[in-house]
PDB file of C-alpha atoms in Angstrom:
ATOM      1  CA  MET A 220      67.360  92.805 217.246  1.00  0.00           C
ATOM      2  CA  PRO A 221      65.445  91.865 214.037  1.00  0.00           C
ATOM      3  CA  ASP A 222      65.212  88.194 213.166  1.00  0.00           C
ATOM      4  CA  GLY A 223      67.186  88.747 209.971  1.00  0.00           C
ATOM      5  CA  SER A 224      70.122  90.142 211.953  1.00  0.00           C
ATOM      6  CA  LYS A 225      70.030  87.183 214.340  1.00  0.00           C
ATOM      7  CA  ARG A 226      70.220  84.819 211.395  1.00  0.00           C
ATOM      8  CA  LEU A 227      73.089  86.780 209.924  1.00  0.00           C
ATOM      9  CA  PHE A 228      75.048  86.524 213.179  1.00  0.00           C
ATOM     10  CA  ALA A 229      74.229  82.824 213.373  1.00  0.00           C
ATOM     11  CA  THR A 230      75.483  82.372 209.829  1.00  0.00           C
ATOM     12  CA  ALA A 231      78.675  84.248 210.623  1.00  0.00           C
ATOM     13  CA  GLY A 232      79.218  82.055 213.677  1.00  0.00           C
ATOM     14  CA  ILE A 233      78.847  78.858 211.676  1.00  0.00           C
ATOM     15  CA  ALA A 234      81.153  80.192 208.979  1.00  0.00           C
ATOM     16  CA  SER A 235      83.726  81.124 211.615  1.00  0.00           C
ATOM     17  CA  GLU A 236      83.543  77.606 213.057  1.00  0.00           C
ATOM     18  CA  ALA A 237      83.989  76.104 209.578  1.00  0.00           C
ATOM     19  CA  ARG A 238      86.913  78.411 208.889  1.00  0.00           C
ATOM     20  CA  SER A 239      88.653  77.154 212.028  1.00  0.00           C
ATOM     21  CA  LYS A 240      88.760  73.704 210.456  1.00  0.00           C
ATOM     22  CA  TYR A 241      90.815  75.137 207.600  1.00  0.00           C
ATOM     23  CA  ARG A 242      93.303  77.493 209.170  1.00  0.00           C
ATOM     24  CA  PHE A 243      95.296  77.557 205.964  1.00  0.00           C
ATOM     25  CA  LEU A 244      94.321  76.946 202.340  1.00  0.00           C
ATOM     26  CA  PRO A 245      96.540  76.980 199.235  1.00  0.00           C
ATOM     27  CA  SER A 246      96.441  80.004 196.974  1.00  0.00           C
ATOM     28  CA  ALA A 247      93.740  79.826 194.301  1.00  0.00           C
ATOM     29  CA  ALA A 248      92.218  82.534 192.130  1.00  0.00           C
ATOM     30  CA  LEU A 249      88.933  83.873 193.498  1.00  0.00           C
ATOM     31  CA  PRO A 250      86.131  85.024 191.201  1.00  0.00           C
ATOM     32  CA  PRO A 251      85.789  88.809 190.963  1.00  0.00           C
ATOM     33  CA  ASP A 252      82.822  90.848 192.188  1.00  0.00           C
ATOM     34  CA  LEU A 253      81.682  88.503 194.919  1.00  0.00           C
ATOM     35  CA  PRO A 254      80.346  90.173 198.074  1.00  0.00           C
ATOM     36  CA  ASP A 255      82.469  90.145 201.224  1.00  0.00           C
ATOM     37  CA  GLY A 256      79.665  88.651 203.298  1.00  0.00           C
ATOM     38  CA  PRO A 257      77.498  85.579 202.782  1.00  0.00           C
ATOM     39  CA  VAL A 258      77.198  84.671 199.094  1.00  0.00           C
ATOM     40  CA  PRO A 259      73.783  83.546 197.768  1.00  0.00           C
ATOM     41  CA  ILE A 260      73.799  80.207 195.999  1.00  0.00           C
ATOM     42  CA  ALA A 261      72.910  81.785 192.645  1.00  0.00           C
ATOM     43  CA  ASP A 262      75.913  84.115 192.861  1.00  0.00           C
ATOM     44  CA  MET A 263      78.141  81.245 193.981  1.00  0.00           C
ATOM     45  CA  ALA A 264      77.060  79.090 191.052  1.00  0.00           C
ATOM     46  CA  ASN A 265      77.491  81.892 188.525  1.00  0.00           C
ATOM     47  CA  ALA A 266      80.893  82.897 189.910  1.00  0.00           C
ATOM     48  CA  PHE A 267      82.361  79.414 189.564  1.00  0.00           C
ATOM     49  CA  GLY A 268      80.435  78.394 186.445  1.00  0.00           C
ATOM     50  CA  VAL A 269      78.635  75.481 188.055  1.00  0.00           C
ATOM     51  CA  THR A 270      75.013  74.556 188.694  1.00  0.00           C
ATOM     52  CA  HIS A 271      73.083  74.580 191.949  1.00  0.00           C
ATOM     53  CA  ARG A 272      73.097  70.802 191.725  1.00  0.00           C
ATOM     54  CA  THR A 273      76.901  70.761 191.661  1.00  0.00           C
ATOM     55  CA  LEU A 274      77.060  72.890 194.784  1.00  0.00           C
ATOM     56  CA  HIS A 275      74.611  70.558 196.533  1.00  0.00           C
ATOM     57  CA  PHE A 276      76.801  67.628 195.440  1.00  0.00           C
ATOM     58  CA  TYR A 277      79.883  69.260 196.985  1.00  0.00           C
ATOM     59  CA  GLU A 278      77.916  69.803 200.170  1.00  0.00           C
ATOM     60  CA  GLU A 279      76.935  66.122 200.266  1.00  0.00           C
ATOM     61  CA  LYS A 280      80.612  65.224 199.909  1.00  0.00           C
ATOM     62  CA  GLY A 281      81.510  67.484 202.830  1.00  0.00           C
ATOM     63  CA  LEU A 282      83.623  69.838 200.729  1.00  0.00           C
ATOM     64  CA  ILE A 283      81.593  72.985 201.376  1.00  0.00           C
ATOM     65  CA  SER A 284      78.686  73.882 203.629  1.00  0.00           C
ATOM     66  CA  ALA A 285      75.722  76.192 203.174  1.00  0.00           C
ATOM     67  CA  ASN A 286      73.664  78.196 205.643  1.00  0.00           C
ATOM     68  CA  ARG A 287      70.437  80.139 205.318  1.00  0.00           C
ATOM     69  CA  ILE A 288      69.380  83.716 205.756  1.00  0.00           C
ATOM     70  CA  GLY A 289      65.641  83.408 205.717  1.00  0.00           C
ATOM     71  CA  LEU A 290      64.805  81.284 202.686  1.00  0.00           C
ATOM     72  CA  MET A 291      68.057  82.190 200.927  1.00  0.00           C
ATOM     73  CA  ARG A 292      70.819  79.614 200.830  1.00  0.00           C
ATOM     74  CA  VAL A 293      74.192  81.269 201.348  1.00  0.00           C
ATOM     75  CA  TYR A 294      77.880  80.400 201.594  1.00  0.00           C
ATOM     76  CA  GLY A 295      80.533  81.982 203.776  1.00  0.00           C
ATOM     77  CA  GLN A 296      83.847  83.352 202.620  1.00  0.00           C
ATOM     78  CA  ASP A 297      85.581  80.209 203.813  1.00  0.00           C
ATOM     79  CA  ASP A 298      83.350  78.217 201.449  1.00  0.00           C
ATOM     80  CA  VAL A 299      84.270  80.580 198.627  1.00  0.00           C
ATOM     81  CA  MET A 300      87.944  79.955 199.321  1.00  0.00           C
ATOM     82  CA  ARG A 301      87.457  76.197 199.480  1.00  0.00           C
ATOM     83  CA  MET A 302      85.401  76.303 196.308  1.00  0.00           C
ATOM     84  CA  ALA A 303      88.292  78.068 194.549  1.00  0.00           C
ATOM     85  CA  VAL A 304      90.630  75.218 195.503  1.00  0.00           C
ATOM     86  CA  ILE A 305      88.039  72.597 194.545  1.00  0.00           C
ATOM     87  CA  THR A 306      87.551  74.254 191.158  1.00  0.00           C
ATOM     88  CA  VAL A 307      91.277  74.122 190.402  1.00  0.00           C
ATOM     89  CA  CYS A 308      91.310  70.447 191.320  1.00  0.00           C
ATOM     90  CA  ARG A 309      88.272  69.630 189.186  1.00  0.00           C
ATOM     91  CA  ASP A 310      89.714  71.574 186.251  1.00  0.00           C
ATOM     92  CA  THR A 311      92.706  69.202 186.316  1.00  0.00           C
ATOM     93  CA  GLY A 312      90.364  66.219 186.300  1.00  0.00           C
ATOM     94  CA  MET A 313      91.012  65.071 189.861  1.00  0.00           C
ATOM     95  CA  PRO A 314      88.444  62.517 190.995  1.00  0.00           C
ATOM     96  CA  ILE A 315      86.125  63.712 193.737  1.00  0.00           C
ATOM     97  CA  ALA A 316      87.519  61.107 196.162  1.00  0.00           C
ATOM     98  CA  VAL A 317      91.027  62.515 195.674  1.00  0.00           C
ATOM     99  CA  ILE A 318      89.750  66.042 196.299  1.00  0.00           C
ATOM    100  CA  GLN A 319      88.047  64.872 199.472  1.00  0.00           C
ATOM    101  CA  GLU A 320      91.302  63.313 200.646  1.00  0.00           C
ATOM    102  CA  LEU A 321      93.245  66.474 199.825  1.00  0.00           C
ATOM    103  CA  MET A 322      90.776  68.716 201.632  1.00  0.00           C
ATOM    104  CA  GLY A 323      90.956  66.402 204.628  1.00  0.00           C
ATOM    105  CA  GLU A 324      94.735  66.760 204.680  1.00  0.00           C
ATOM    106  CA  LEU A 325      94.470  70.529 204.376  1.00  0.00           C
ATOM    107  CA  ARG A 326      92.487  70.615 207.596  1.00  0.00           C
ATOM    108  CA  ASN A 327      95.692  69.552 209.342  1.00  0.00           C
ATOM    109  CA  ALA A 328      97.927  72.129 207.667  1.00  0.00           C
ATOM    110  CA  ASP A 329      99.693  74.097 210.423  1.00  0.00           C
ATOM    111  CA  SER A 330     101.065  76.811 208.132  1.00  0.00           C
ATOM    112  CA  GLN A 331     100.488  78.410 204.758  1.00  0.00           C
ATOM    113  CA  GLU A 332     103.673  76.790 203.530  1.00  0.00           C
ATOM    114  CA  ALA A 333     102.398  73.366 204.546  1.00  0.00           C
ATOM    115  CA  ALA A 334      99.090  73.956 202.758  1.00  0.00           C
ATOM    116  CA  GLU A 335     100.868  75.071 199.606  1.00  0.00           C
ATOM    117  CA  ALA A 336     103.161  72.029 199.767  1.00  0.00           C
ATOM    118  CA  MET A 337     100.193  69.645 200.119  1.00  0.00           C
ATOM    119  CA  PHE A 338      98.472  71.265 197.168  1.00  0.00           C
ATOM    120  CA  ARG A 339     101.603  71.165 195.040  1.00  0.00           C
ATOM    121  CA  GLU A 340     102.154  67.484 195.804  1.00  0.00           C
ATOM    122  CA  ALA A 341      98.560  66.698 194.771  1.00  0.00           C
ATOM    123  CA  LEU A 342      99.098  68.585 191.512  1.00  0.00           C
ATOM    124  CA  GLU A 343     102.398  66.750 190.916  1.00  0.00           C
ATOM    125  CA  VAL A 344     100.623  63.428 191.368  1.00  0.00           C
ATOM    126  CA  ARG A 345      97.920  64.511 188.936  1.00  0.00           C
ATOM    127  CA  LYS A 346     100.553  65.623 186.434  1.00  0.00           C
ATOM    128  CA  ARG A 347     102.161  62.180 186.549  1.00  0.00           C
ATOM    129  CA  GLU A 348      98.767  60.570 186.039  1.00  0.00           C
ATOM    130  CA  LEU A 349      98.011  62.787 183.047  1.00  0.00           C
ATOM    131  CA  THR A 350     101.452  62.100 181.570  1.00  0.00           C
ATOM    132  CA  ALA A 351     100.807  58.365 181.820  1.00  0.00           C
ATOM    133  CA  GLU A 352      97.367  58.802 180.246  1.00  0.00           C
ATOM    134  CA  MET A 353      98.869  60.848 177.414  1.00  0.00           C
ATOM    135  CA  SER A 354     101.449  58.123 176.793  1.00  0.00           C
ATOM    136  CA  THR A 355      98.688  55.540 176.588  1.00  0.00           C
ATOM    137  CA  LEU A 356      96.628  57.726 174.253  1.00  0.00           C
ATOM    138  CA  HIS A 357      99.627  58.289 171.979  1.00  0.00           C
ATOM    139  CA  ARG A 358     100.189  54.527 171.730  1.00  0.00           C
ATOM    140  CA  GLN A 359      96.506  53.939 171.001  1.00  0.00           C
ATOM    141  CA  LEU A 360      96.449  56.690 168.390  1.00  0.00           C
ATOM    142  CA  GLN A 361      99.513  55.216 166.741  1.00  0.00           C
ATOM    143  CA  GLN A 362      97.923  51.782 166.695  1.00  0.00           C
ATOM    144  CA  VAL A 363      94.696  53.135 165.192  1.00  0.00           C
ATOM    145  CA  GLY A 364      96.660  55.105 162.612  1.00  0.00           C
ATOM    146  CA  ASP A 365      98.744  52.080 161.684  1.00  0.00           C
ATOM    147  CA  LEU A 366      95.655  49.935 161.288  1.00  0.00           C
ATOM    148  CA  LEU A 367      93.989  52.581 159.130  1.00  0.00           C
ATOM    149  CA  ASP A 368      97.123  52.913 156.985  1.00  0.00           C
ATOM    150  CA  TYR A 369      97.286  49.174 156.463  1.00  0.00           C
ATOM    151  CA  ASP A 370      95.136  48.320 153.407  1.00  0.00           C
ATOM    152  CA  GLY A 371      94.566  44.704 154.398  1.00  0.00           C
ATOM    153  CA  SER A 372      96.289  43.224 151.367  1.00  0.00           C
ATOM    154  CA  ILE A 373      97.767  40.039 152.715  1.00  0.00           C
ATOM    155  CA  GLU A 374      99.465  39.270 149.391  1.00  0.00           C
ATOM    156  CA  GLU A 375     101.553  42.425 149.551  1.00  0.00           C
ATOM    157  CA  ALA A 376     103.129  41.620 152.888  1.00  0.00           C
ATOM    158  CA  PRO A 377     103.318  37.911 153.691  1.00  0.00           C
ATOM    159  CA  LEU A 378     105.893  36.350 155.910  1.00  0.00           C
ATOM    160  CA  ASN A 379     109.225  36.226 154.133  1.00  0.00           C
ATOM    161  CA  ASP A 380     109.415  33.241 151.759  1.00  0.00           C
ATOM    162  CA  ASN A 381     106.381  31.615 153.327  1.00  0.00           C
ATOM    163  CA  GLN A 382     102.637  32.164 153.431  1.00  0.00           C
ATOM    164  CA  ASP A 383     102.128  30.414 156.780  1.00  0.00           C
ATOM    165  CA  SER A 384     103.581  30.630 160.240  1.00  0.00           C
ATOM    166  CA  ALA A 385     106.259  27.968 159.710  1.00  0.00           C
ATOM    167  CA  SER A 386     108.968  30.599 159.452  1.00  0.00           C
ATOM    168  CA  LEU A 387     108.318  31.684 163.033  1.00  0.00           C
ATOM    169  CA  THR A 388     110.297  29.930 165.734  1.00  0.00           C
ATOM    170  CA  PRO A 389     108.356  28.729 168.814  1.00  0.00           C
ATOM    171  CA  GLN A 390     109.888  31.570 170.788  1.00  0.00           C
ATOM    172  CA  GLU A 391     108.892  34.109 168.147  1.00  0.00           C
ATOM    173  CA  ARG A 392     105.361  32.729 168.028  1.00  0.00           C
ATOM    174  CA  ARG A 393     105.030  33.006 171.817  1.00  0.00           C
ATOM    175  CA  CYS A 394     106.452  36.528 171.714  1.00  0.00           C
ATOM    176  CA  LEU A 395     103.991  37.448 168.970  1.00  0.00           C
ATOM    177  CA  GLU A 396     101.107  36.073 171.019  1.00  0.00           C
ATOM    178  CA  LEU A 397     102.156  38.216 173.990  1.00  0.00           C
ATOM    179  CA  MET A 398     102.537  41.249 171.739  1.00  0.00           C
ATOM    180  CA  ALA A 399      98.985  40.670 170.502  1.00  0.00           C
ATOM    181  CA  GLU A 400      97.786  40.534 174.104  1.00  0.00           C
ATOM    182  CA  GLY A 401      99.235  44.005 174.667  1.00  0.00           C
ATOM    183  CA  TYR A 402     102.300  43.010 176.657  1.00  0.00           C
ATOM    184  CA  SER A 403     105.078  45.593 176.770  1.00  0.00           C
ATOM    185  CA  THR A 404     108.633  44.632 175.861  1.00  0.00           C
ATOM    186  CA  GLN A 405     109.526  44.561 179.550  1.00  0.00           C
ATOM    187  CA  ARG A 406     106.641  42.228 180.420  1.00  0.00           C
ATOM    188  CA  ILE A 407     107.474  39.950 177.504  1.00  0.00           C
ATOM    189  CA  ALA A 408     111.068  39.777 178.726  1.00  0.00           C
ATOM    190  CA  ARG A 409     109.882  38.620 182.126  1.00  0.00           C
ATOM    191  CA  ALA A 410     107.445  36.124 180.641  1.00  0.00           C
ATOM    192  CA  LEU A 411     110.058  34.596 178.333  1.00  0.00           C
ATOM    193  CA  ASP A 412     112.893  34.907 180.867  1.00  0.00           C
ATOM    194  CA  LEU A 413     114.938  37.043 178.487  1.00  0.00           C
ATOM    195  CA  LYS A 414     116.978  40.176 178.863  1.00  0.00           C
ATOM    196  CA  HIS A 415     115.367  43.406 177.695  1.00  0.00           C
ATOM    197  CA  ASP A 416     117.745  43.761 174.739  1.00  0.00           C
ATOM    198  CA  GLU A 417     117.160  40.155 173.693  1.00  0.00           C
ATOM    199  CA  THR A 418     113.409  40.693 173.767  1.00  0.00           C
ATOM    200  CA  ARG A 419     113.707  43.902 171.779  1.00  0.00           C
ATOM    201  CA  ASP A 420     115.764  42.071 169.134  1.00  0.00           C
ATOM    202  CA  LEU A 421     113.215  39.251 169.109  1.00  0.00           C
ATOM    203  CA  GLU A 422     110.378  41.711 168.481  1.00  0.00           C
ATOM    204  CA  ALA A 423     112.403  43.461 165.779  1.00  0.00           C
ATOM    205  CA  GLY A 424     112.939  40.125 164.031  1.00  0.00           C
ATOM    206  CA  ILE A 425     109.211  39.392 164.096  1.00  0.00           C
ATOM    207  CA  ILE A 426     108.397  42.827 162.713  1.00  0.00           C
ATOM    208  CA  LEU A 427     110.954  42.274 159.938  1.00  0.00           C
ATOM    209  CA  LYS A 428     109.459  38.882 159.030  1.00  0.00           C
ATOM    210  CA  PHE A 429     106.062  40.495 158.601  1.00  0.00           C
ATOM    211  CA  ARG A 430     107.644  43.348 156.591  1.00  0.00           C
ATOM    212  CA  ALA A 431     105.917  45.734 158.990  1.00  0.00           C
ATOM    213  CA  ASN A 432     106.998  49.123 160.223  1.00  0.00           C
ATOM    214  CA  ASN A 433     106.230  48.493 163.888  1.00  0.00           C
ATOM    215  CA  ARG A 434     104.741  45.967 166.305  1.00  0.00           C
ATOM    216  CA  PHE A 435     101.172  47.137 165.686  1.00  0.00           C
ATOM    217  CA  GLN A 436     101.364  46.491 161.955  1.00  0.00           C
ATOM    218  CA  ALA A 437     103.002  43.119 162.613  1.00  0.00           C
ATOM    219  CA  ILE A 438     100.192  42.149 164.988  1.00  0.00           C
ATOM    220  CA  ALA A 439      97.532  43.320 162.525  1.00  0.00           C
ATOM    221  CA  LYS A 440      99.039  41.249 159.715  1.00  0.00           C
ATOM    222  CA  ALA A 441      99.428  38.237 161.995  1.00  0.00           C
ATOM    223  CA  VAL A 442      95.753  38.475 162.916  1.00  0.00           C
ATOM    224  CA  LEU A 443      94.738  38.730 159.257  1.00  0.00           C
ATOM    225  CA  LEU A 444      96.865  35.694 158.459  1.00  0.00           C
ATOM    226  CA  GLY A 445      95.214  33.789 161.299  1.00  0.00           C
ATOM    227  CA  ILE A 446      98.499  33.241 163.121  1.00  0.00           C
ATOM    228  CA  VAL A 447      97.302  34.850 166.358  1.00  0.00           C
ATOM    229  CA  GLN A 448      93.950  35.828 167.782  1.00  0.00           C
ATOM    230  CA  ALA A 449      93.151  39.495 168.372  1.00  0.00           C
TER     231      ALA A 449
END
């Protein structure tokens, strides 16, 4: 038997052993036009739109494994299938450590349904993370927009009937300081030992005193007036 054939059988044996570690994998779209046998690294990289360096990185993290046919680095079909799952995860922004954990769990999947359920749960977790990130981004965008809309004219929007902080009660001042530190209404309520509705009314009163439209404008004006530190 030629040496090349021996290497091919050796490669197939290693791929078969690797496949046994992942009896079931969740459904993920596979790139078209890939060969049925071992896939050269160049074809693997092109198919998934990554670099050779990325594939080496995934190998170092134990997510995929490569073999050789002569001098050519190749991947088995099981690696192609794992790479499809990894690509979906990376496209959602999952950290590599989370992907490693997920792939480790998938090794223990005892049915296709179990593998699909594990994958779906990981995606649900990522969805919740992205939703939280979007909420944070929306708040930050609103704050930036409010600050940009505010022209900085202290004279146009002083505290009602007073140019200093005397019109603020001690409780309002403390609430304002916490608002400036980025505390949410719920956290302020705990810090001041108030009910949520009481804290919300307290914040609303502060915003009204600064003739602001929201807490961010009130904080900005308070900083400009020197009442609180940013």
